[in-house]
Each structure stands twice: as structure tokens, then as C-alpha cells.
Short mmCIF file of N, CA and C in Angstrom, two decimals:
data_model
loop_
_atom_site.label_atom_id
_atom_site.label_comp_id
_atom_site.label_asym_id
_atom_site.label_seq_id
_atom_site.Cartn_x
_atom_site.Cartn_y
_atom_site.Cartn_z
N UNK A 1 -99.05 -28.57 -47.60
CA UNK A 1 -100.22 -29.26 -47.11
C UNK A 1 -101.37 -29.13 -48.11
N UNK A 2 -101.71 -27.44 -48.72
CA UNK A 2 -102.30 -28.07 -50.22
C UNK A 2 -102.69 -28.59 -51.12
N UNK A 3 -101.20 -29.43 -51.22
CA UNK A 3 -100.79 -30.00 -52.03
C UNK A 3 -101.32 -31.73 -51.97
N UNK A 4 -101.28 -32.10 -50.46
CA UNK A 4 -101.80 -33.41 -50.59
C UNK A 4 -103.47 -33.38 -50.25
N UNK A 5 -103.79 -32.10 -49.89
CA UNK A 5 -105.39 -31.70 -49.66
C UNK A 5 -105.82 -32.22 -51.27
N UNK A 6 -105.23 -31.08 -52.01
CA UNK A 6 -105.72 -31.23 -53.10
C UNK A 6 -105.59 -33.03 -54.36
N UNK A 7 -104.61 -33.48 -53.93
CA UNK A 7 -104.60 -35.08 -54.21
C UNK A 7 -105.27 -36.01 -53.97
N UNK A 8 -105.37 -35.88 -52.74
CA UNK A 8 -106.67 -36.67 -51.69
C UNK A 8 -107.74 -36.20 -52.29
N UNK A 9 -108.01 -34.59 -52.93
CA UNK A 9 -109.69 -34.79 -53.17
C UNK A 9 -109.47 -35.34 -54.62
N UNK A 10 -108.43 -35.23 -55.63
CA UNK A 10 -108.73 -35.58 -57.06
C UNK A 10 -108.68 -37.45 -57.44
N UNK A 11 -107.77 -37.85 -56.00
CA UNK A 11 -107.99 -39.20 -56.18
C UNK A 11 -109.78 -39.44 -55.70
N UNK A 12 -110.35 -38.65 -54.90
CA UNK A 12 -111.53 -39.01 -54.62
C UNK A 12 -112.90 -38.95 -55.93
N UNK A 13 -112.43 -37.61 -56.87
CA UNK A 13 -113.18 -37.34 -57.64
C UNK A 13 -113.05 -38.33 -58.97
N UNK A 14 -111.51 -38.88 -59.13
CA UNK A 14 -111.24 -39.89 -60.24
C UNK A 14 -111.81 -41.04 -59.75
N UNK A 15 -111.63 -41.42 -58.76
CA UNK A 15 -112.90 -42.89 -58.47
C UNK A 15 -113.91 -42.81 -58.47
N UNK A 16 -114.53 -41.31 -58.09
CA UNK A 16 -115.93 -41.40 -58.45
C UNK A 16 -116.28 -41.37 -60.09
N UNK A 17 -115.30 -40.79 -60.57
CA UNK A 17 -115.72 -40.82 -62.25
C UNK A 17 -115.54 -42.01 -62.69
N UNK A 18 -115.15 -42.77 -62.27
CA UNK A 18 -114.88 -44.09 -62.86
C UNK A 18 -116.44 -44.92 -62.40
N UNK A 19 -116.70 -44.20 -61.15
CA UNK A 19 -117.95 -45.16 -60.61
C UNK A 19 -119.01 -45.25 -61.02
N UNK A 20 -119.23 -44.94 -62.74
CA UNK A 20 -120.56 -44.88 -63.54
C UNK A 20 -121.31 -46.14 -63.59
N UNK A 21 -120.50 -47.62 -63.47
CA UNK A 21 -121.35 -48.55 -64.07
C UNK A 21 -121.85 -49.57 -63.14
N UNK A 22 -121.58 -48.94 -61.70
CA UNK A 22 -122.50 -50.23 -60.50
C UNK A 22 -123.06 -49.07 -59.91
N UNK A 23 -123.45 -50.14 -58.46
CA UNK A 23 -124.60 -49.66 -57.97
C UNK A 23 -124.39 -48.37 -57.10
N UNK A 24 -124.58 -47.40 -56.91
CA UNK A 24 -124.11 -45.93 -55.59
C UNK A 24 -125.78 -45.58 -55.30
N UNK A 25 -124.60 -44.78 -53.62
CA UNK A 25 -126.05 -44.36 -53.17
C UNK A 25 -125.18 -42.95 -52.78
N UNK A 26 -126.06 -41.64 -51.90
CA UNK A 26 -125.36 -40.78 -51.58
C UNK A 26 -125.85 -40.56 -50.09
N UNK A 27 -125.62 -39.98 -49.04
CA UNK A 27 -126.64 -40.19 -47.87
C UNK A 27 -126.08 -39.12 -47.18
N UNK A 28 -126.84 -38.56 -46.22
CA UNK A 28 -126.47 -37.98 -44.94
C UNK A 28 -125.99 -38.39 -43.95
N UNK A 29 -125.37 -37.95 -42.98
CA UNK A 29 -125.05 -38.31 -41.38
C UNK A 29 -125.35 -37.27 -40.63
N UNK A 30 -125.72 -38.20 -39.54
CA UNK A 30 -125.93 -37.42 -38.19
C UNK A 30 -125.12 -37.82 -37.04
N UNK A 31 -124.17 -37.68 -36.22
CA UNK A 31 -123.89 -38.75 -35.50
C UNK A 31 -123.30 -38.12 -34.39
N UNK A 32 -122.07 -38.90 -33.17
CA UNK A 32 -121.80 -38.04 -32.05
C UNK A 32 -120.08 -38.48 -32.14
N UNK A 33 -119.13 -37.53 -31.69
CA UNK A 33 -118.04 -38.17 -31.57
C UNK A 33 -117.33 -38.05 -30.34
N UNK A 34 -117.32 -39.43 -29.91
CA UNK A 34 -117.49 -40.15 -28.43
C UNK A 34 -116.53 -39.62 -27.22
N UNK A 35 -115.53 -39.33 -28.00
CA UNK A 35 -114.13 -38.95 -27.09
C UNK A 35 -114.40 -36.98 -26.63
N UNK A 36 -114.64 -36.56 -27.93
CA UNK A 36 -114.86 -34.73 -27.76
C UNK A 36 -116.58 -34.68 -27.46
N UNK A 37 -117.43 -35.81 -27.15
CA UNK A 37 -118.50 -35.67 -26.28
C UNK A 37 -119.09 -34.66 -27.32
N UNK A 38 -119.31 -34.71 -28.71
CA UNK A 38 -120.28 -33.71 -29.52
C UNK A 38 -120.61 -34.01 -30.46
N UNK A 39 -121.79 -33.33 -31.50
CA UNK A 39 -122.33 -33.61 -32.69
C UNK A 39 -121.39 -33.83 -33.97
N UNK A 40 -122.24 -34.50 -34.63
CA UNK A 40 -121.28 -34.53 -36.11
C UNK A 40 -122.34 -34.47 -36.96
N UNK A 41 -121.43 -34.02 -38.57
CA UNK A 41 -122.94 -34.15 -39.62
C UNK A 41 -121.67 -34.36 -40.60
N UNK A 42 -122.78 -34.96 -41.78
CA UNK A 42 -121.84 -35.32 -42.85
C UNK A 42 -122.23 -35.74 -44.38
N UNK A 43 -121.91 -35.63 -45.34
CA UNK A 43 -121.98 -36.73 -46.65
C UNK A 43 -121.51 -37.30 -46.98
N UNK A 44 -122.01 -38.35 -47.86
CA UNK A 44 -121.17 -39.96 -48.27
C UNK A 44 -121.57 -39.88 -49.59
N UNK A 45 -121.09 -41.15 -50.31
CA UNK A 45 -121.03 -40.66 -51.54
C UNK A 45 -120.64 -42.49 -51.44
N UNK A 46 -121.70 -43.79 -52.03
CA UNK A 46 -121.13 -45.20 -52.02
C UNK A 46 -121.08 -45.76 -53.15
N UNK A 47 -119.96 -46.35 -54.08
CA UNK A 47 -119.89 -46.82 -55.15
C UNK A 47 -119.35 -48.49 -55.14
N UNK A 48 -120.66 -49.58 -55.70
CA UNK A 48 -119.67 -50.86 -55.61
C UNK A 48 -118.94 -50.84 -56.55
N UNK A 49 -117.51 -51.40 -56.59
CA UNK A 49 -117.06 -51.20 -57.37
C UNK A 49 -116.82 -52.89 -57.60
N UNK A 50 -117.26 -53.45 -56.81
CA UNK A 50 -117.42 -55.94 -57.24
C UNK A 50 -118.77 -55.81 -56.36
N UNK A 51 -119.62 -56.38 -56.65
CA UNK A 51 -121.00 -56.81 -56.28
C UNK A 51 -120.70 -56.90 -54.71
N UNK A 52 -120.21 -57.29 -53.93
CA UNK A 52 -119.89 -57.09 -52.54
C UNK A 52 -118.57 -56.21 -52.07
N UNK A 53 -118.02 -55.58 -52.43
CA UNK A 53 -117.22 -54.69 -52.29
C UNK A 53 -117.36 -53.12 -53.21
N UNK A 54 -117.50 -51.85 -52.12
CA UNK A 54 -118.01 -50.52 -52.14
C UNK A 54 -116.67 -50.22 -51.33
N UNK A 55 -116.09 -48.29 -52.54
CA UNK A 55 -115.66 -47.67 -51.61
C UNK A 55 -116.67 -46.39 -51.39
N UNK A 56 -116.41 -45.57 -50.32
CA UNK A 56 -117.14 -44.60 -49.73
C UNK A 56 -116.52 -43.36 -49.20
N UNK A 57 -116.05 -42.74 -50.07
CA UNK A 57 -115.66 -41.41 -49.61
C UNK A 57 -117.04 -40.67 -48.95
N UNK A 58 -116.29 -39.75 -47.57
CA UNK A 58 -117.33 -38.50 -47.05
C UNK A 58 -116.60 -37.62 -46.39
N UNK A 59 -117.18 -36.65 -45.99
CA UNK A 59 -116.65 -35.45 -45.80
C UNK A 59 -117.72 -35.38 -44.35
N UNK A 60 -117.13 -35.37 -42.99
CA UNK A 60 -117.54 -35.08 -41.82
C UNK A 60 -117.25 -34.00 -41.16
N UNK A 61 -118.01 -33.47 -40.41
CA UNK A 61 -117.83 -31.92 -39.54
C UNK A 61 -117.92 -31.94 -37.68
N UNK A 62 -117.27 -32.20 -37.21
CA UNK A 62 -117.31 -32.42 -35.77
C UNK A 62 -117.50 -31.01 -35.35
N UNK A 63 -118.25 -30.63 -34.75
CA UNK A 63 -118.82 -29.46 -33.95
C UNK A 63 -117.75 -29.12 -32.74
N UNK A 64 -117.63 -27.84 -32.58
CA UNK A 64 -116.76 -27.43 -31.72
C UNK A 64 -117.01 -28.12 -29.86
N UNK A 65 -115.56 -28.72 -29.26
CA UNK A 65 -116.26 -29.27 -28.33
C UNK A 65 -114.80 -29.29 -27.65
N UNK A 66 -114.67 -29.28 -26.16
CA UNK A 66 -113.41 -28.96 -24.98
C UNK A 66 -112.21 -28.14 -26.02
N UNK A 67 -112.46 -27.13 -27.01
CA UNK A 67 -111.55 -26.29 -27.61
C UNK A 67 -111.18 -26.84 -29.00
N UNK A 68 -111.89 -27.29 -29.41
CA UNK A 68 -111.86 -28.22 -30.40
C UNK A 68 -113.08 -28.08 -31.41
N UNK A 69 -112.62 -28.22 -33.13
CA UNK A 69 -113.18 -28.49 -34.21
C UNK A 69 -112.94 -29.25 -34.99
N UNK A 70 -113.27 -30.11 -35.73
CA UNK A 70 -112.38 -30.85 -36.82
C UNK A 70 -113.47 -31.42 -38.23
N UNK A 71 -112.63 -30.98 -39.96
CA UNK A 71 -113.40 -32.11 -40.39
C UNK A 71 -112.79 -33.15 -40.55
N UNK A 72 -113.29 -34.04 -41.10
CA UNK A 72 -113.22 -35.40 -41.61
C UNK A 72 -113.17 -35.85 -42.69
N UNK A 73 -112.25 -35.50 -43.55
CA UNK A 73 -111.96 -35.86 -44.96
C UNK A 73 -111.85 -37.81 -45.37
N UNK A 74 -112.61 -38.85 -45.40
CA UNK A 74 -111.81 -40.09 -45.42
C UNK A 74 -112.36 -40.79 -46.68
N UNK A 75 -111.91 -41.74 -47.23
CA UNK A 75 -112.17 -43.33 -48.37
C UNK A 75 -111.83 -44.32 -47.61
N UNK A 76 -113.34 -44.85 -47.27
CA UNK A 76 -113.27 -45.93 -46.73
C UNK A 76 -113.62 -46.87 -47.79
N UNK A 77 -113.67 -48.84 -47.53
CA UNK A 77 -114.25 -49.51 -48.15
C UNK A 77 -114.68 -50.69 -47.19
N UNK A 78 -115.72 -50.91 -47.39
CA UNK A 78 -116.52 -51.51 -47.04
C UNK A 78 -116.75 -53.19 -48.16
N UNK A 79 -117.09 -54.27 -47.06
CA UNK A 79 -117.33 -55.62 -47.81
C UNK A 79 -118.65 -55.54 -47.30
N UNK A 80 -119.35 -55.64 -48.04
CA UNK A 80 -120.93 -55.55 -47.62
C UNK A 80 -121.79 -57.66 -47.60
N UNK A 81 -121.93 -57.53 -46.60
CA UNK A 81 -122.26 -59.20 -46.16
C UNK A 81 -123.92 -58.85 -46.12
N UNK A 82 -124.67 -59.56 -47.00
CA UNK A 82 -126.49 -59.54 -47.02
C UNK A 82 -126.71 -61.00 -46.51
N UNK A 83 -127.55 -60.11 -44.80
CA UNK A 83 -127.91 -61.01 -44.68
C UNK A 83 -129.49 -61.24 -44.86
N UNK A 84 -130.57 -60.32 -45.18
CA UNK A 84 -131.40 -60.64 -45.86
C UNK A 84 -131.80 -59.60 -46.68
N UNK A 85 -132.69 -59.89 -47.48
CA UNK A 85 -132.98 -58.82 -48.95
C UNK A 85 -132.84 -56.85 -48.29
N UNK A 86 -133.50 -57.10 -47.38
CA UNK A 86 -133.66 -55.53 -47.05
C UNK A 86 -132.28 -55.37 -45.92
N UNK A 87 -131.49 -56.15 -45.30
CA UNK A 87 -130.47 -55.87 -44.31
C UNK A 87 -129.07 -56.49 -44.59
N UNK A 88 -127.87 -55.44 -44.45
CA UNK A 88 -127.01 -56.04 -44.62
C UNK A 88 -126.14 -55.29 -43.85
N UNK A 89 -124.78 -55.92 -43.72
CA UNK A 89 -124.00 -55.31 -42.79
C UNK A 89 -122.74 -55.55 -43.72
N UNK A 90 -121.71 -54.29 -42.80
CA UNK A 90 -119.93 -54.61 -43.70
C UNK A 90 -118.75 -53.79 -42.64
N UNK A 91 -118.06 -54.72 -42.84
CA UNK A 91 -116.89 -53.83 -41.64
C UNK A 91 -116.49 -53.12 -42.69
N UNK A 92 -115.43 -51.96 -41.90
CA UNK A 92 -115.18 -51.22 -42.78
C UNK A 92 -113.79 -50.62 -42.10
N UNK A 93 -112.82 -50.35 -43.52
CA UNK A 93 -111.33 -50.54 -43.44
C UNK A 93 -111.16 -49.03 -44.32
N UNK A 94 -110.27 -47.81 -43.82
CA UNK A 94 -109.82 -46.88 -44.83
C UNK A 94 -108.44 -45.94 -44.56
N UNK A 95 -108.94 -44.72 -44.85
CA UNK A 95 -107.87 -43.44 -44.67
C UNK A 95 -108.51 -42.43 -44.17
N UNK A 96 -108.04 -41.64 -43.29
CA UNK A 96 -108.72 -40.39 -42.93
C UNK A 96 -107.73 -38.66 -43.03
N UNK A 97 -108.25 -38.17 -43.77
CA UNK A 97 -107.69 -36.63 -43.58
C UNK A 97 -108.27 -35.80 -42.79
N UNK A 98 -107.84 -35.78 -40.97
CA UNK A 98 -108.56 -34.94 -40.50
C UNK A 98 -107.32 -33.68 -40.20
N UNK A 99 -108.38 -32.38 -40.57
CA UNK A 99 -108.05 -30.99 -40.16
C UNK A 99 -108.60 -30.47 -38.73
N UNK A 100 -107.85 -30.09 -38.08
CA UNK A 100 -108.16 -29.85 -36.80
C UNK A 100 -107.78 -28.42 -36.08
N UNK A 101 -108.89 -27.88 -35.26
CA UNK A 101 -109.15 -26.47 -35.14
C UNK A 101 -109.31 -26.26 -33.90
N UNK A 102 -108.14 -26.02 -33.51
CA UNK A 102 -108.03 -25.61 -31.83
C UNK A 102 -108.44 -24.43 -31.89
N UNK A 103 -108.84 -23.82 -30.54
CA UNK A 103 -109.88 -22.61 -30.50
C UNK A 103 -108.41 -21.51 -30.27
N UNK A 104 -107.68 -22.01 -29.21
CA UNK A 104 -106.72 -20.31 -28.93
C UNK A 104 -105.83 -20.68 -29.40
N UNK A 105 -105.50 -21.30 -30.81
CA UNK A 105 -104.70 -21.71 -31.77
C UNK A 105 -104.03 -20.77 -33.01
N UNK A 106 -102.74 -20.66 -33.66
CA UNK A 106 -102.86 -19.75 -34.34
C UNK A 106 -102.91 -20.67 -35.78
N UNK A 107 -102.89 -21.85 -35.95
CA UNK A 107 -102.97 -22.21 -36.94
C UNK A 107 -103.81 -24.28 -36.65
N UNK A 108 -104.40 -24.71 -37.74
CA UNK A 108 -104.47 -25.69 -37.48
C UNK A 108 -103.51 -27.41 -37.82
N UNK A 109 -104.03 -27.98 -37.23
CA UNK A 109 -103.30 -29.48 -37.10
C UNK A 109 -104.31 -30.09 -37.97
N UNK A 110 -103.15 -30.58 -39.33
CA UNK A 110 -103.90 -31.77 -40.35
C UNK A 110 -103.13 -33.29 -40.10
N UNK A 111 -104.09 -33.84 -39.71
CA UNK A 111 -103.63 -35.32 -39.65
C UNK A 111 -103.90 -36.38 -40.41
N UNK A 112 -103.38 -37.82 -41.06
CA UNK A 112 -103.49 -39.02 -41.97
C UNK A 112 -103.45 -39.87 -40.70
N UNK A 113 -104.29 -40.86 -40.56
CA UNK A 113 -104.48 -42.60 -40.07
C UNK A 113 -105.38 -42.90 -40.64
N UNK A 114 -105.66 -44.25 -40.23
CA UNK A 114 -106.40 -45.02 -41.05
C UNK A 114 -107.92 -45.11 -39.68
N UNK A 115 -109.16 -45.78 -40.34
CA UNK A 115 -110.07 -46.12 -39.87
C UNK A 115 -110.46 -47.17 -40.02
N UNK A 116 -110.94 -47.99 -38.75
CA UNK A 116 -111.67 -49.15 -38.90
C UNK A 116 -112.88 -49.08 -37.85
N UNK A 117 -114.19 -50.27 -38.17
CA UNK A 117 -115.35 -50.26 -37.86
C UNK A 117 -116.05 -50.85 -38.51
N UNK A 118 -117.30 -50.93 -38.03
CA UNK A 118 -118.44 -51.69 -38.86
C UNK A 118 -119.61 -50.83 -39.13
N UNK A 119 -120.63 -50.98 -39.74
CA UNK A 119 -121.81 -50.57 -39.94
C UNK A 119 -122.90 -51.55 -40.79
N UNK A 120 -124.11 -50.76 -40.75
CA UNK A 120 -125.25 -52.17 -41.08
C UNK A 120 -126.07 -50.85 -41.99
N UNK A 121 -127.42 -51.76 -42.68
CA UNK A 121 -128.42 -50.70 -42.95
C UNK A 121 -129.78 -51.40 -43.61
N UNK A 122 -130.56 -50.84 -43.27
CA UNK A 122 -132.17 -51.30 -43.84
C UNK A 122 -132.51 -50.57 -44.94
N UNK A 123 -132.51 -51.59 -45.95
CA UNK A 123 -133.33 -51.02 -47.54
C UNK A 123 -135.10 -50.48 -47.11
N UNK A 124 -135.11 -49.49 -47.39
CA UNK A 124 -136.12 -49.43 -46.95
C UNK A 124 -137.40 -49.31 -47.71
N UNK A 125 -136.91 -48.91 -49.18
CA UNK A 125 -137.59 -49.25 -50.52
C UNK A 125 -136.21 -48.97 -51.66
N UNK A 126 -136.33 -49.48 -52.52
CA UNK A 126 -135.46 -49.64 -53.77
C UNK A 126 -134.49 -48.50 -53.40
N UNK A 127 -134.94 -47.14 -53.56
CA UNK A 127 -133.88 -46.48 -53.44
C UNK A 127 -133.73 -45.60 -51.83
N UNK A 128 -134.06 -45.96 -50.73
CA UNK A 128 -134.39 -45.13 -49.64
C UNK A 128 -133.24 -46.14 -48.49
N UNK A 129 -132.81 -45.62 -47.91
CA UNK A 129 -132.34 -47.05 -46.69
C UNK A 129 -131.66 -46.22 -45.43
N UNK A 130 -131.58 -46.78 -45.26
CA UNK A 130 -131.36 -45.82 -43.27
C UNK A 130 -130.41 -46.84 -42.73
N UNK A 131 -129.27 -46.47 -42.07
CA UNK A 131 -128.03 -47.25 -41.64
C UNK A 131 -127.30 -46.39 -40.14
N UNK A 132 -126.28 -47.52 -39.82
CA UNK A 132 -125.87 -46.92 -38.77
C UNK A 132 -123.82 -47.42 -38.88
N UNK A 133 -123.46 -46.38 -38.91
CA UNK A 133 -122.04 -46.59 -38.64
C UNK A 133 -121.20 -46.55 -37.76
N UNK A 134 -120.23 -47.15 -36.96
CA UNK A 134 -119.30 -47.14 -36.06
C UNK A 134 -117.77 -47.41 -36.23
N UNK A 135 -117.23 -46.23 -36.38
CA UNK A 135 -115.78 -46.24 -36.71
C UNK A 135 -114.87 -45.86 -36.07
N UNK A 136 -113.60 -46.27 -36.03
CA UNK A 136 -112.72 -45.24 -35.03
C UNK A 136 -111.42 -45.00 -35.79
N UNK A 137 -111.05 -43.54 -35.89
CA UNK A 137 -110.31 -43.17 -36.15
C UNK A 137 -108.81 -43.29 -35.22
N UNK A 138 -108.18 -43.88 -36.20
CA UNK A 138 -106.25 -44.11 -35.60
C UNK A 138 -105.93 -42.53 -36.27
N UNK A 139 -105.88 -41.66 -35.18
CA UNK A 139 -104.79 -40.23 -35.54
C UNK A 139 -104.18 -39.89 -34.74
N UNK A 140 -102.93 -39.24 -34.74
CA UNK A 140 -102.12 -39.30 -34.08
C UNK A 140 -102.23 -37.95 -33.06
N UNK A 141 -102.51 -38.31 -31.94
CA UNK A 141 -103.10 -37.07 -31.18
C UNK A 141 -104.52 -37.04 -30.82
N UNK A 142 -105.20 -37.30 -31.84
CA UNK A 142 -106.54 -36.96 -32.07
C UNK A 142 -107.40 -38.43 -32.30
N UNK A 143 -107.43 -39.42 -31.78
CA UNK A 143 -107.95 -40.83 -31.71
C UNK A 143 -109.24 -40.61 -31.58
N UNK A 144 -110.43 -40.90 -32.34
CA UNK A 144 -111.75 -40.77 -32.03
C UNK A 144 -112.71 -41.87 -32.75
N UNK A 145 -113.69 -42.30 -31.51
CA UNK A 145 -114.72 -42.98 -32.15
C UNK A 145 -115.46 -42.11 -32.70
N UNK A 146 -116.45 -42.11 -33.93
CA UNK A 146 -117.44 -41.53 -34.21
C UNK A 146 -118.40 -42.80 -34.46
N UNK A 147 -120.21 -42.48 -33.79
CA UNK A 147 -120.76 -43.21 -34.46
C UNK A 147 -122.12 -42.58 -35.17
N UNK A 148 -122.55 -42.91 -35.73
CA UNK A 148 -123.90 -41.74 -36.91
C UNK A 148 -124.74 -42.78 -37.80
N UNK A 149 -126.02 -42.14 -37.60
CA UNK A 149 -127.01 -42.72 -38.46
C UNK A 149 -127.11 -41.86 -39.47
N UNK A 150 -127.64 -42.52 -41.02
CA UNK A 150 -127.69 -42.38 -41.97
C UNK A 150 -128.57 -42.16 -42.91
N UNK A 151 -129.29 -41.73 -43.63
CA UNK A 151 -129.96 -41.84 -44.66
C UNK A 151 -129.18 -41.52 -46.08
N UNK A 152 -129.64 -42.32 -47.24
CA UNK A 152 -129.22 -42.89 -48.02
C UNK A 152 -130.42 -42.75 -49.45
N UNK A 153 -129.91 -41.94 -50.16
CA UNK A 153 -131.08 -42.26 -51.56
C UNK A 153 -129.68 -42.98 -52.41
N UNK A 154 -130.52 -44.17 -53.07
CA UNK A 154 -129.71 -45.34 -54.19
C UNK A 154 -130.12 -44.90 -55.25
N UNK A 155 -128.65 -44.64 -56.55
CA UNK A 155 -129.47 -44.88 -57.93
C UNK A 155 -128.60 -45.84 -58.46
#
């Protein structure tokens, strides 16, 4: 298990090295996840890689909730649709690596599905913008909406 931990993060870190020559932003989350009824927090990390198409690796933390912990390892990508200078919106299509942490457990459950959802966000000056995401995770066992607002510095 390691072994594809550690793949999943170097494919994440080789796309980001590649992501020197468009536009990225990096942002926070705050958000709730709907099914285990609790908090989440998180970072993103957005690189376009075609003028309307961005992928978005982040790393999420679901707060312990009915015996339950989990993070959120995923690369999503997003088609980003502007519909005016400061607002735009993009569904959004990926992979998720979640690790999962039962409380009277002696070991944990790592799971792969995919995610789909949408999200939007307001430029709020050149590099500042505030967004909101809604996704739901396909895992097997572990099915969850998460949804979370954002802040976002662009360089």
C-alpha cells in the first residue's frame, strides 16, 4: 500500500513540476462532509494546464465523526466555463485516495474511486478569489459528499 501511496504522490509532484508555465493558484478549504455529519479542512494546489482546462490536486482531512476519520488524497480536473471577468464556474471529474480511520480499529482502510461535482468562484482582485466546491466521492464503502469554501491566492 506504500507503494501506490507513494506513486500517487510523485505523479502529483511531476505535474506540478511541469506546471511552471500557466496560470496556478493555491487555496485553503473549509468545508462539511455531508454523510459523517462533520468538519473538513484542506489544501489545493490549481494548475491550467489549456487556458480552460486546470488539474487540482489536494490533500483533505475529515474530522473524526460516528467512529470515523479519513484523509483525502485526490487529482481532480476541472473545465473552467467564465462567465464573467470576476466569476466562473467548472464541473469537476477525478481520483480519490482516501485513508480511513476507524476508531476501535486495529488497522486502517485505504480506498481508490473517482469524484465528480461542480464548483464556482469570485476573483476577487488579481490574485485573491473565494470559491465554493461540491463533490462526491464514489468509494467503496465510504461514499461521501463533501462541500467547502475556499480561499485562493493566484500567481
Amino acid at each position: 500500500m506504500k507503494k501506490v501511496i507513494f506513486l500517487f504522490l510523485f505523479a502529483v509532484i511531476a505535474v506540478s513540476g511541469y506546471a511552471q508555465k500557466g496560470h496556478a493558484s493555491a487555496g485553503a478549504t473549509m468545508g462539511l462532509a455531508l454523510e459523517y455529519e462533520t468538519v473538513t479542512f484542506g489544501v489545493d494546489f490549481r494548475y491550467n494546464i489549456l487556458s480552460d482546462v486546470r488539474i487540482a490536486p489536494s490533500i483533505t482531512y475529515m474530522a473524526r465523526s460516528k467512529g470515523l476519520q479519513a484523509w483525502y488524497i485526490d487529482v481532480d480536473a476541472h473545465y473552467v466555463i467564465d462567465v464573467t471577468r470576476i466569476f466562473s464556474f467548472y464541473p469537476i471529474g477525478g481520483l480519490s485516495l482516501s485513508i480511513w480511520d476507524p476508531k476501535h480499529s486495529s488497522g486502517k482502510d485505504t480506498r481508490v474511486g473517482p469524484n465528480i461535482g461542480l464548483g464556482g468562484e469570485f476573483r476577487i482582485m488579481d490574485e485573491l478569489s473565494i470559491g465554493m466546491d461540491f463533490k462526491y466521492n464514489l468509494i467503496n464503502d465510504y461514499d461521501q459528499a463533501l462541500i467547502g469554501a475556499r480561499v485562493a491566492y493566484h500567481f
